[in-house]
PDB file of C-alpha atoms and ligand atoms in Angstrom:
ATOM      1  CA  UNK A   1      82.089  34.744-131.647  1.00  0.00           C
ATOM      2  CA  UNK A   2      81.044  32.585-128.477  1.00  0.00           C
ATOM      3  CA  UNK A   3      77.848  30.869-128.745  1.00  0.00           C
ATOM      4  CA  UNK A   4      76.845  29.138-125.113  1.00  0.00           C
ATOM      5  CA  UNK A   5      73.821  26.977-125.115  1.00  0.00           C
ATOM      6  CA  UNK A   6      71.254  27.839-122.620  1.00  0.00           C
ATOM      7  CA  UNK A   7      71.539  24.272-121.169  1.00  0.00           C
ATOM      8  CA  UNK A   8      67.667  23.913-121.901  1.00  0.00           C
ATOM      9  CA  UNK A   9      65.765  21.848-125.046  1.00  0.00           C
ATOM     10  CA  UNK A  10      66.936  24.422-127.155  1.00  0.00           C
ATOM     11  CA  UNK A  11      68.450  28.200-127.312  1.00  0.00           C
ATOM     12  CA  UNK A  12      71.881  29.874-126.888  1.00  0.00           C
ATOM     13  CA  UNK A  13      73.455  33.234-126.015  1.00  0.00           C
ATOM     14  CA  UNK A  14      75.678  34.447-128.805  1.00  0.00           C
ATOM     15  CA  UNK A  15      78.785  37.122-127.502  1.00  0.00           C
ATOM     16  CA  UNK A  16      81.690  38.785-129.626  1.00  0.00           C
ATOM     17  CA  UNK A  17      79.801  40.358-132.506  1.00  0.00           C
ATOM     18  CA  UNK A  18      78.566  43.806-133.079  1.00  0.00           C
ATOM     19  CA  UNK A  19      74.974  43.432-135.069  1.00  0.00           C
ATOM     20  CA  UNK A  20      74.840  47.621-135.165  1.00  0.00           C
ATOM     21  CA  UNK A  21      78.127  47.299-137.612  1.00  0.00           C
ATOM     22  CA  UNK A  22      77.789  45.204-141.252  1.00  0.00           C
ATOM     23  CA  UNK A  23      78.930  41.259-140.743  1.00  0.00           C
ATOM     24  CA  UNK A  24      80.846  39.737-142.876  1.00  0.00           C
ATOM     25  CA  UNK A  25      80.034  36.333-145.011  1.00  0.00           C
ATOM     26  CA  UNK A  26      81.998  34.277-142.396  1.00  0.00           C
ATOM     27  CA  UNK A  27      80.395  35.779-139.419  1.00  0.00           C
ATOM     28  CA  UNK A  28      77.059  35.049-140.970  1.00  0.00           C
ATOM     29  CA  UNK A  29      77.566  31.653-142.190  1.00  0.00           C
ATOM     30  CA  UNK A  30      78.670  31.119-138.330  1.00  0.00           C
ATOM     31  CA  UNK A  31      75.130  32.883-137.311  1.00  0.00           C
ATOM     32  CA  UNK A  32      73.397  30.574-139.247  1.00  0.00           C
ATOM     33  CA  UNK A  33      74.998  27.211-138.442  1.00  0.00           C
ATOM     34  CA  UNK A  34      74.400  28.620-134.383  1.00  0.00           C
ATOM     35  CA  UNK A  35      70.670  29.142-135.425  1.00  0.00           C
ATOM     36  CA  UNK A  36      70.136  26.252-137.035  1.00  0.00           C
ATOM     37  CA  UNK A  37      72.085  24.129-134.048  1.00  0.00           C
ATOM     38  CA  UNK A  38      70.037  25.755-131.266  1.00  0.00           C
ATOM     39  CA  UNK A  39      66.974  27.168-133.045  1.00  0.00           C
ATOM     40  CA  UNK A  40      66.802  30.702-131.175  1.00  0.00           C
ATOM     41  CA  UNK A  41      70.031  32.825-130.385  1.00  0.00           C
ATOM     42  CA  UNK A  42      70.412  35.734-128.025  1.00  0.00           C
ATOM     43  CA  UNK A  43      72.322  38.520-128.598  1.00  0.00           C
ATOM     44  CA  UNK A  44      72.707  40.441-125.525  1.00  0.00           C
ATOM     45  CA  UNK A  45      74.088  44.293-125.393  1.00  0.00           C
ATOM     46  CA  UNK A  46      73.339  45.248-128.713  1.00  0.00           C
ATOM     47  CA  UNK A  47      72.620  48.984-129.215  1.00  0.00           C
ATOM     48  CA  UNK A  48      70.541  48.487-132.244  1.00  0.00           C
ATOM     49  CA  UNK A  49      68.443  51.481-134.083  1.00  0.00           C
ATOM     50  CA  UNK A  50      65.829  50.190-136.483  1.00  0.00           C
ATOM     51  CA  UNK A  51      67.701  50.037-139.498  1.00  0.00           C
ATOM     52  CA  UNK A  52      70.582  47.810-137.547  1.00  0.00           C
ATOM     53  CA  UNK A  53      67.811  45.676-136.954  1.00  0.00           C
ATOM     54  CA  UNK A  54      66.801  45.461-140.888  1.00  0.00           C
ATOM     55  CA  UNK A  55      69.916  44.991-141.836  1.00  0.00           C
ATOM     56  CA  UNK A  56      70.614  42.037-139.719  1.00  0.00           C
ATOM     57  CA  UNK A  57      67.227  40.623-141.030  1.00  0.00           C
ATOM     58  CA  UNK A  58      68.232  40.738-144.374  1.00  0.00           C
ATOM     59  CA  UNK A  59      71.484  38.544-143.762  1.00  0.00           C
ATOM     60  CA  UNK A  60      69.337  35.523-143.223  1.00  0.00           C
ATOM     61  CA  UNK A  61      66.538  36.010-145.786  1.00  0.00           C
ATOM     62  CA  UNK A  62      64.498  38.868-147.227  1.00  0.00           C
ATOM     63  CA  UNK A  63      61.882  40.456-145.257  1.00  0.00           C
ATOM     64  CA  UNK A  64      58.672  38.224-144.804  1.00  0.00           C
ATOM     65  CA  UNK A  65      54.957  39.756-145.325  1.00  0.00           C
ATOM     66  CA  UNK A  66      53.399  40.230-142.064  1.00  0.00           C
ATOM     67  CA  UNK A  67      49.731  40.642-142.000  1.00  0.00           C
ATOM     68  CA  UNK A  68      47.356  42.078-139.733  1.00  0.00           C
ATOM     69  CA  UNK A  69      49.695  43.829-137.539  1.00  0.00           C
ATOM     70  CA  UNK A  70      50.418  47.443-138.997  1.00  0.00           C
ATOM     71  CA  UNK A  71      54.199  48.312-139.057  1.00  0.00           C
ATOM     72  CA  UNK A  72      55.996  51.185-137.426  1.00  0.00           C
ATOM     73  CA  UNK A  73      54.925  54.453-138.929  1.00  0.00           C
ATOM     74  CA  UNK A  74      57.546  55.355-141.928  1.00  0.00           C
ATOM     75  CA  UNK A  75      58.572  51.813-141.491  1.00  0.00           C
ATOM     76  CA  UNK A  76      57.552  48.594-143.800  1.00  0.00           C
ATOM     77  CA  UNK A  77      59.228  45.837-141.979  1.00  0.00           C
ATOM     78  CA  UNK A  78      59.166  46.744-138.654  1.00  0.00           C
ATOM     79  CA  UNK A  79      56.167  45.916-136.003  1.00  0.00           C
ATOM     80  CA  UNK A  80      56.130  47.043-132.258  1.00  0.00           C
ATOM     81  CA  UNK A  81      55.147  44.211-129.768  1.00  0.00           C
ATOM     82  CA  UNK A  82      53.781  46.571-127.294  1.00  0.00           C
ATOM     83  CA  UNK A  83      52.254  46.844-123.557  1.00  0.00           C
ATOM     84  CA  UNK A  84      51.964  49.614-121.631  1.00  0.00           C
ATOM     85  CA  UNK A  85      52.150  49.932-117.892  1.00  0.00           C
ATOM     86  CA  UNK A  86      48.132  50.122-117.440  1.00  0.00           C
ATOM     87  CA  UNK A  87      47.548  48.026-120.424  1.00  0.00           C
ATOM     88  CA  UNK A  88      43.922  45.526-119.596  1.00  0.00           C
ATOM     89  CA  UNK A  89      43.917  44.315-122.709  1.00  0.00           C
ATOM     90  CA  UNK A  90      44.472  40.138-123.058  1.00  0.00           C
ATOM     91  CA  UNK A  91      48.349  39.430-123.255  1.00  0.00           C
ATOM     92  CA  UNK A  92      49.574  39.569-127.528  1.00  0.00           C
ATOM     93  CA  UNK A  93      50.735  36.009-128.416  1.00  0.00           C
ATOM     94  CA  UNK A  94      50.084  33.945-125.188  1.00  0.00           C
ATOM     95  CA  UNK A  95      49.224  30.920-127.293  1.00  0.00           C
ATOM     96  CA  UNK A  96      51.615  28.759-128.204  1.00  0.00           C
ATOM     97  CA  UNK A  97      51.998  29.424-132.143  1.00  0.00           C
ATOM     98  CA  UNK A  98      54.547  29.752-135.261  1.00  0.00           C
ATOM     99  CA  UNK A  99      54.932  32.714-136.779  1.00  0.00           C
ATOM    100  CA  UNK A 100      52.475  32.900-139.812  1.00  0.00           C
ATOM    101  CA  UNK A 101      52.312  29.333-140.566  1.00  0.00           C
ATOM    102  CA  UNK A 102      48.843  29.997-142.621  1.00  0.00           C
ATOM    103  CA  UNK A 103      50.838  31.417-145.237  1.00  0.00           C
ATOM    104  CA  UNK A 104      51.946  29.536-148.147  1.00  0.00           C
ATOM    105  CA  UNK A 105      55.305  29.905-147.695  1.00  0.00           C
ATOM    106  CA  UNK A 106      55.431  30.660-143.881  1.00  0.00           C
ATOM    107  CA  UNK A 107      58.947  32.843-142.843  1.00  0.00           C
ATOM    108  CA  UNK A 108      62.361  31.304-141.906  1.00  0.00           C
ATOM    109  CA  UNK A 109      62.459  33.114-139.041  1.00  0.00           C
ATOM    110  CA  UNK A 110      61.643  36.009-136.390  1.00  0.00           C
ATOM    111  CA  UNK A 111      64.122  38.789-135.383  1.00  0.00           C
ATOM    112  CA  UNK A 112      62.584  40.650-131.939  1.00  0.00           C
ATOM    113  CA  UNK A 113      64.767  43.727-130.069  1.00  0.00           C
ATOM    114  CA  UNK A 114      64.096  44.473-126.713  1.00  0.00           C
ATOM    115  CA  UNK A 115      63.644  48.125-125.940  1.00  0.00           C
ATOM    116  CA  UNK A 116      61.708  48.528-122.457  1.00  0.00           C
ATOM    117  CA  UNK A 117      61.770  45.311-121.097  1.00  0.00           C
ATOM    118  CA  UNK A 118      60.069  45.107-117.597  1.00  0.00           C
ATOM    119  CA  UNK A 119      62.430  44.028-114.041  1.00  0.00           C
ATOM    120  CA  UNK A 120      60.249  40.557-113.492  1.00  0.00           C
ATOM    121  CA  UNK A 121      57.782  38.520-116.113  1.00  0.00           C
ATOM    122  CA  UNK A 122      57.523  38.926-120.040  1.00  0.00           C
ATOM    123  CA  UNK A 123      59.477  36.046-120.375  1.00  0.00           C
ATOM    124  CA  UNK A 124      58.917  34.117-123.882  1.00  0.00           C
ATOM    125  CA  UNK A 125      58.994  30.884-123.871  1.00  0.00           C
ATOM    126  CA  UNK A 126      60.236  28.123-127.084  1.00  0.00           C
ATOM    127  CA  UNK A 127      59.022  24.980-127.686  1.00  0.00           C
ATOM    128  CA  UNK A 128      61.741  22.323-129.453  1.00  0.00           C
ATOM    129  CA  UNK A 129      59.565  20.739-132.219  1.00  0.00           C
ATOM    130  CA  UNK A 130      62.482  18.308-133.059  1.00  0.00           C
ATOM    131  CA  UNK A 131      63.035  17.040-129.712  1.00  0.00           C
ATOM    132  CA  UNK A 132      58.775  16.944-129.051  1.00  0.00           C
ATOM    133  CA  UNK A 133      58.852  14.721-132.257  1.00  0.00           C
ATOM    134  CA  UNK A 134      62.109  12.204-131.736  1.00  0.00           C
ATOM    135  CA  UNK A 135      60.664  11.760-127.727  1.00  0.00           C
ATOM    136  CA  UNK A 136      56.729  11.097-129.260  1.00  0.00           C
ATOM    137  CA  UNK A 137      55.361   7.804-128.291  1.00  0.00           C
ATOM    138  CA  UNK A 138      54.954   5.455-131.606  1.00  0.00           C
ATOM    139  CA  UNK A 139      50.940   5.677-130.586  1.00  0.00           C
ATOM    140  CA  UNK A 140      50.910   9.292-131.184  1.00  0.00           C
ATOM    141  CA  UNK A 141      52.702   9.502-134.109  1.00  0.00           C
ATOM    142  CA  UNK A 142      51.026   6.916-135.871  1.00  0.00           C
ATOM    143  CA  UNK A 143      48.037   9.070-135.672  1.00  0.00           C
ATOM    144  CA  UNK A 144      49.539  11.970-137.574  1.00  0.00           C
ATOM    145  CA  UNK A 145      52.157  10.127-140.141  1.00  0.00           C
ATOM    146  CA  UNK A 146      51.193  11.682-143.186  1.00  0.00           C
ATOM    147  CA  UNK A 147      48.504  14.312-142.045  1.00  0.00           C
ATOM    148  CA  UNK A 148      48.055  17.202-143.456  1.00  0.00           C
ATOM    149  CA  UNK A 149      46.942  20.141-141.366  1.00  0.00           C
ATOM    150  CA  UNK A 150      44.421  22.921-142.349  1.00  0.00           C
ATOM    151  CA  UNK A 151      46.100  26.138-141.115  1.00  0.00           C
ATOM    152  CA  UNK A 152      43.937  29.215-141.082  1.00  0.00           C
ATOM    153  CA  UNK A 153      44.886  32.426-139.234  1.00  0.00           C
ATOM    154  CA  UNK A 154      40.618  32.952-138.499  1.00  0.00           C
ATOM    155  CA  UNK A 155      40.748  32.182-134.691  1.00  0.00           C
ATOM    156  CA  UNK A 156      42.877  34.897-134.011  1.00  0.00           C
ATOM    157  CA  UNK A 157      42.522  37.596-136.815  1.00  0.00           C
ATOM    158  CA  UNK A 158      39.169  37.642-138.387  1.00  0.00           C
ATOM    159  CA  UNK A 159      36.854  40.469-137.024  1.00  0.00           C
ATOM    160  CA  UNK A 160      35.179  37.697-134.815  1.00  0.00           C
ATOM    161  CA  UNK A 161      38.415  36.759-133.870  1.00  0.00           C
ATOM    162  CA  UNK A 162      40.759  37.017-130.471  1.00  0.00           C
ATOM    163  CA  UNK A 163      42.127  39.940-132.138  1.00  0.00           C
ATOM    164  CA  UNK A 164      38.919  41.316-134.347  1.00  0.00           C
ATOM    165  CA  UNK A 165      36.309  43.633-133.808  1.00  0.00           C
ATOM    166  CA  UNK A 166      35.662  43.284-129.876  1.00  0.00           C
ATOM    167  CA  UNK A 167      39.522  43.220-128.762  1.00  0.00           C
ATOM    168  CA  UNK A 168      40.069  47.011-130.374  1.00  0.00           C
ATOM    169  CA  UNK A 169      37.431  48.176-126.981  1.00  0.00           C
ATOM    170  CA  UNK A 170      40.224  46.688-124.947  1.00  0.00           C
ATOM    171  CA  UNK A 171      42.476  49.430-125.471  1.00  0.00           C
ATOM    172  CA  UNK A 172      45.349  47.372-126.865  1.00  0.00           C
ATOM    173  CA  UNK A 173      48.269  49.718-127.883  1.00  0.00           C
ATOM    174  CA  UNK A 174      49.427  47.464-130.440  1.00  0.00           C
ATOM    175  CA  UNK A 175      48.099  48.310-134.025  1.00  0.00           C
ATOM    176  CA  UNK A 176      46.143  44.850-134.981  1.00  0.00           C
ATOM    177  CA  UNK A 177      44.134  45.118-137.927  1.00  0.00           C
ATOM    178  CA  UNK A 178      41.695  42.234-138.144  1.00  0.00           C
ATOM    179  CA  UNK A 179      40.357  40.994-141.504  1.00  0.00           C
ATOM    180  CA  UNK A 180      38.197  38.768-143.478  1.00  0.00           C
ATOM    181  CA  UNK A 181      41.350  37.728-145.226  1.00  0.00           C
ATOM    182  CA  UNK A 182      42.227  35.610-141.960  1.00  0.00           C
ATOM    183  CA  UNK A 183      39.310  32.815-143.337  1.00  0.00           C
ATOM    184  CA  UNK A 184      41.751  31.898-145.849  1.00  0.00           C
ATOM    185  CA  UNK A 185      43.170  28.089-145.358  1.00  0.00           C
ATOM    186  CA  UNK A 186      46.947  26.581-146.172  1.00  0.00           C
ATOM    187  CA  UNK A 187      48.077  23.006-146.184  1.00  0.00           C
ATOM    188  CA  UNK A 188      51.229  21.873-144.001  1.00  0.00           C
ATOM    189  CA  UNK A 189      52.083  18.355-143.223  1.00  0.00           C
ATOM    190  CA  UNK A 190      52.246  18.028-139.381  1.00  0.00           C
ATOM    191  CA  UNK A 191      55.773  15.909-139.743  1.00  0.00           C
ATOM    192  CA  UNK A 192      57.940  18.150-142.084  1.00  0.00           C
ATOM    193  CA  UNK A 193      61.694  17.863-142.917  1.00  0.00           C
ATOM    194  CA  UNK A 194      63.169  21.454-142.024  1.00  0.00           C
ATOM    195  CA  UNK A 195      64.412  22.402-145.336  1.00  0.00           C
ATOM    196  CA  UNK A 196      67.831  22.991-144.332  1.00  0.00           C
ATOM    197  CA  UNK A 197      68.910  20.619-141.677  1.00  0.00           C
ATOM    198  CA  UNK A 198      66.630  17.610-142.784  1.00  0.00           C
ATOM    199  CA  UNK A 199      65.977  16.902-139.427  1.00  0.00           C
ATOM    200  CA  UNK A 200      62.236  16.034-138.977  1.00  0.00           C
ATOM    201  CA  UNK A 201      59.814  17.982-136.541  1.00  0.00           C
ATOM    202  CA  UNK A 202      56.177  19.019-135.939  1.00  0.00           C
ATOM    203  CA  UNK A 203      55.485  21.786-137.519  1.00  0.00           C
ATOM    204  CA  UNK A 204      52.872  24.781-136.048  1.00  0.00           C
ATOM    205  CA  UNK A 205      49.935  23.496-133.223  1.00  0.00           C
ATOM    206  CA  UNK A 206      46.340  24.480-132.456  1.00  0.00           C
ATOM    207  CA  UNK A 207      47.010  27.816-132.459  1.00  0.00           C
ATOM    208  CA  UNK A 208      47.004  28.506-136.191  1.00  0.00           C
ATOM    209  CA  UNK A 209      45.980  25.162-137.361  1.00  0.00           C
ATOM    210  CA  UNK A 210      41.948  24.713-137.396  1.00  0.00           C
ATOM    211  CA  UNK A 211      41.742  20.969-138.465  1.00  0.00           C
ATOM    212  CA  UNK A 212      43.427  18.022-140.046  1.00  0.00           C
ATOM    213  CA  UNK A 213      42.965  17.145-143.905  1.00  0.00           C
ATOM    214  CA  UNK A 214      40.139  14.161-144.343  1.00  0.00           C
ATOM    215  CA  UNK A 215      39.097  14.321-140.871  1.00  0.00           C
ATOM    216  CA  UNK A 216      35.706  15.688-139.402  1.00  0.00           C
ATOM    217  CA  UNK A 217      35.894  18.153-136.797  1.00  0.00           C
ATOM    218  CA  UNK A 218      34.985  15.840-134.424  1.00  0.00           C
ATOM    219  CA  UNK A 219      37.982  13.606-134.704  1.00  0.00           C
ATOM    220  CA  UNK A 220      40.616  16.245-135.424  1.00  0.00           C
ATOM    221  CA  UNK A 221      40.051  18.723-132.648  1.00  0.00           C
ATOM    222  CA  UNK A 222      40.679  16.218-129.843  1.00  0.00           C
ATOM    223  CA  UNK A 223      43.896  15.036-131.726  1.00  0.00           C
ATOM    224  CA  UNK A 224      45.167  18.421-132.493  1.00  0.00           C
ATOM    225  CA  UNK A 225      44.854  19.040-128.484  1.00  0.00           C
ATOM    226  CA  UNK A 226      46.485  15.872-127.453  1.00  0.00           C
ATOM    227  CA  UNK A 227      49.295  17.153-129.720  1.00  0.00           C
ATOM    228  CA  UNK A 228      49.675  20.421-128.465  1.00  0.00           C
ATOM    229  CA  UNK A 229      49.874  18.734-125.269  1.00  0.00           C
ATOM    230  CA  UNK A 230      52.692  16.747-126.040  1.00  0.00           C
ATOM    231  CA  UNK A 231      54.267  19.363-128.358  1.00  0.00           C
ATOM    232  CA  UNK A 232      54.530  21.894-125.462  1.00  0.00           C
ATOM    233  CA  UNK A 233      55.578  19.748-122.903  1.00  0.00           C
ATOM    234  CA  UNK A 234      57.958  21.264-120.101  1.00  0.00           C
ATOM    235  CA  UNK A 235      61.162  18.937-121.366  1.00  0.00           C
ATOM    236  CA  UNK A 236      60.649  20.799-124.780  1.00  0.00           C
ATOM    237  CA  UNK A 237      60.748  24.281-123.123  1.00  0.00           C
ATOM    238  CA  UNK A 238      63.779  26.988-123.221  1.00  0.00           C
ATOM    239  CA  UNK A 239      62.529  29.563-121.105  1.00  0.00           C
ATOM    240  CA  UNK A 240      63.838  33.263-122.146  1.00  0.00           C
ATOM    241  CA  UNK A 241      64.793  36.076-119.888  1.00  0.00           C
ATOM    242  CA  UNK A 242      64.825  39.034-121.783  1.00  0.00           C
ATOM    243  CA  UNK A 243      66.896  42.212-121.023  1.00  0.00           C
ATOM    244  CA  UNK A 244      67.105  45.673-122.973  1.00  0.00           C
ATOM    245  CA  UNK A 245      69.248  45.712-126.003  1.00  0.00           C
ATOM    246  CA  UNK A 246      69.090  41.893-126.473  1.00  0.00           C
ATOM    247  CA  UNK A 247      68.159  40.517-129.840  1.00  0.00           C
ATOM    248  CA  UNK A 248      66.974  37.462-130.209  1.00  0.00           C
ATOM    249  CA  UNK A 249      66.017  35.635-133.374  1.00  0.00           C
ATOM    250  CA  UNK A 250      64.333  32.001-134.046  1.00  0.00           C
ATOM    251  CA  UNK A 251      64.204  29.480-136.397  1.00  0.00           C
ATOM    252  CA  UNK A 252      60.006  29.122-136.862  1.00  0.00           C
ATOM    253  CA  UNK A 253      60.502  26.106-138.678  1.00  0.00           C
ATOM    254  CA  UNK A 254      61.820  24.273-135.453  1.00  0.00           C
ATOM    255  CA  UNK A 255      60.120  25.865-132.395  1.00  0.00           C
ATOM    256  CA  UNK A 256      56.895  27.160-131.401  1.00  0.00           C
ATOM    257  CA  UNK A 257      56.654  30.176-129.018  1.00  0.00           C
ATOM    258  CA  UNK A 258      54.540  32.175-126.330  1.00  0.00           C
ATOM    259  CA  UNK A 259      54.622  35.276-124.634  1.00  0.00           C
ATOM    260  CA  UNK A 260      54.579  35.438-121.026  1.00  0.00           C
ATOM    261  CA  UNK A 261      52.896  38.185-118.447  1.00  0.00           C
ATOM    262  CA  UNK A 262      53.550  38.642-114.958  1.00  0.00           C
ATOM    263  CA  UNK A 263      54.680  42.178-115.391  1.00  0.00           C
ATOM    264  CA  UNK A 264      51.746  44.049-114.514  1.00  0.00           C
ATOM    265  CA  UNK A 265      52.742  47.977-114.014  1.00  0.00           C
ATOM    266  CA  UNK A 266      55.658  47.989-115.955  1.00  0.00           C
ATOM    267  CA  UNK A 267      55.316  48.902-119.788  1.00  0.00           C
ATOM    268  CA  UNK A 268      57.378  46.241-122.602  1.00  0.00           C
ATOM    269  CA  UNK A 269      58.600  47.131-126.105  1.00  0.00           C
ATOM    270  CA  UNK A 270      60.043  45.491-128.441  1.00  0.00           C
ATOM    271  CA  UNK A 271      60.265  45.729-132.184  1.00  0.00           C
ATOM    272  CA  UNK A 272      60.217  42.620-134.717  1.00  0.00           C
ATOM    273  CA  UNK A 273      61.065  41.654-138.236  1.00  0.00           C
ATOM    274  CA  UNK A 274      60.044  38.376-140.007  1.00  0.00           C
ATOM    275  CA  UNK A 275      62.862  36.924-141.841  1.00  0.00           C
ATOM    276  CA  UNK A 276      60.906  35.327-144.755  1.00  0.00           C
ATOM    277  CA  UNK A 277      61.038  31.891-146.910  1.00  0.00           C
ATOM    278  CA  UNK A 278      64.054  31.474-148.989  1.00  0.00           C
TER     279      UNK A 278
HETATM  280  C1  LIG B   1      55.691  37.580-130.428  1.00  0.00           C
HETATM  281  O1  LIG B   1      54.878  36.379-130.362  1.00  0.00           O
HETATM  282  O2  LIG B   1      56.225  37.782-131.605  1.00  0.00           O
HETATM  283  C2  LIG B   1      55.903  37.874-129.306  1.00  0.00           C
HETATM  284  C3  LIG B   1      56.550  37.292-128.611  1.00  0.00           C
HETATM  285  C4  LIG B   1      56.604  38.381-127.039  1.00  0.00           C
HETATM  286  O3  LIG B   1      55.909  38.832-126.970  1.00  0.00           O
HETATM  287  O4  LIG B   1      57.406  37.508-126.477  1.00  0.00           O
END
């Protein structure tokens, strides 16, 4: 197996392994070590069925729980990230976020497999949150040290959220199911240690953070915006360019991510699984 760093803030390409076949414990351990080092791994030229994608996911943890998006028909754990060539709905997942950080036990990681990839655009961006914390000015760090963030899916998936009832009328091809359950909140430390490497990093961002425990919204929101601007600076970002038949796995404990557009007139389809908390 060869692992070649992207040369950017995180990310590496992995070749020399066939993910359509069962993997030995040694290979799984090597992939896990590379994942913890680079946070985002891309495996080009993999011909995978949904069964292969599920098998690969389960080498790294149980399936995570995916609320608000219906799985593919006949599958419990595979979601379609889909956009039709003529779709006019706002882009899905264009804001920086960490998958499902509003859960009590958020997922370790996410796997995304490219099926229909447009000739240009549609890159996914990743922001390394260990690097963002390491380089953070002491003054900003002092404002967030020891603070607990209030996470919630309400701005995205409540009936009046971005993907709520009004969104359904925009002709979105993804099967999103808004719900009042999105109003629930969950606390997580803003600065926390990665559970496997022990490395400190920033966890999640204003995409799913609705406030800060013990602070008024008047004080918390400007601080969350200041933090967001720092977390997503170009210096911490890896731009991932997709190819068909490429699998990417990212570590939600280490990176933020977001989708980008720029492929109007072309369809884009990827299948996604979630690596649950260990
Ligand atoms: C996602 O956030 O799961 C989707 C990312 C993308 O479409 O690039």
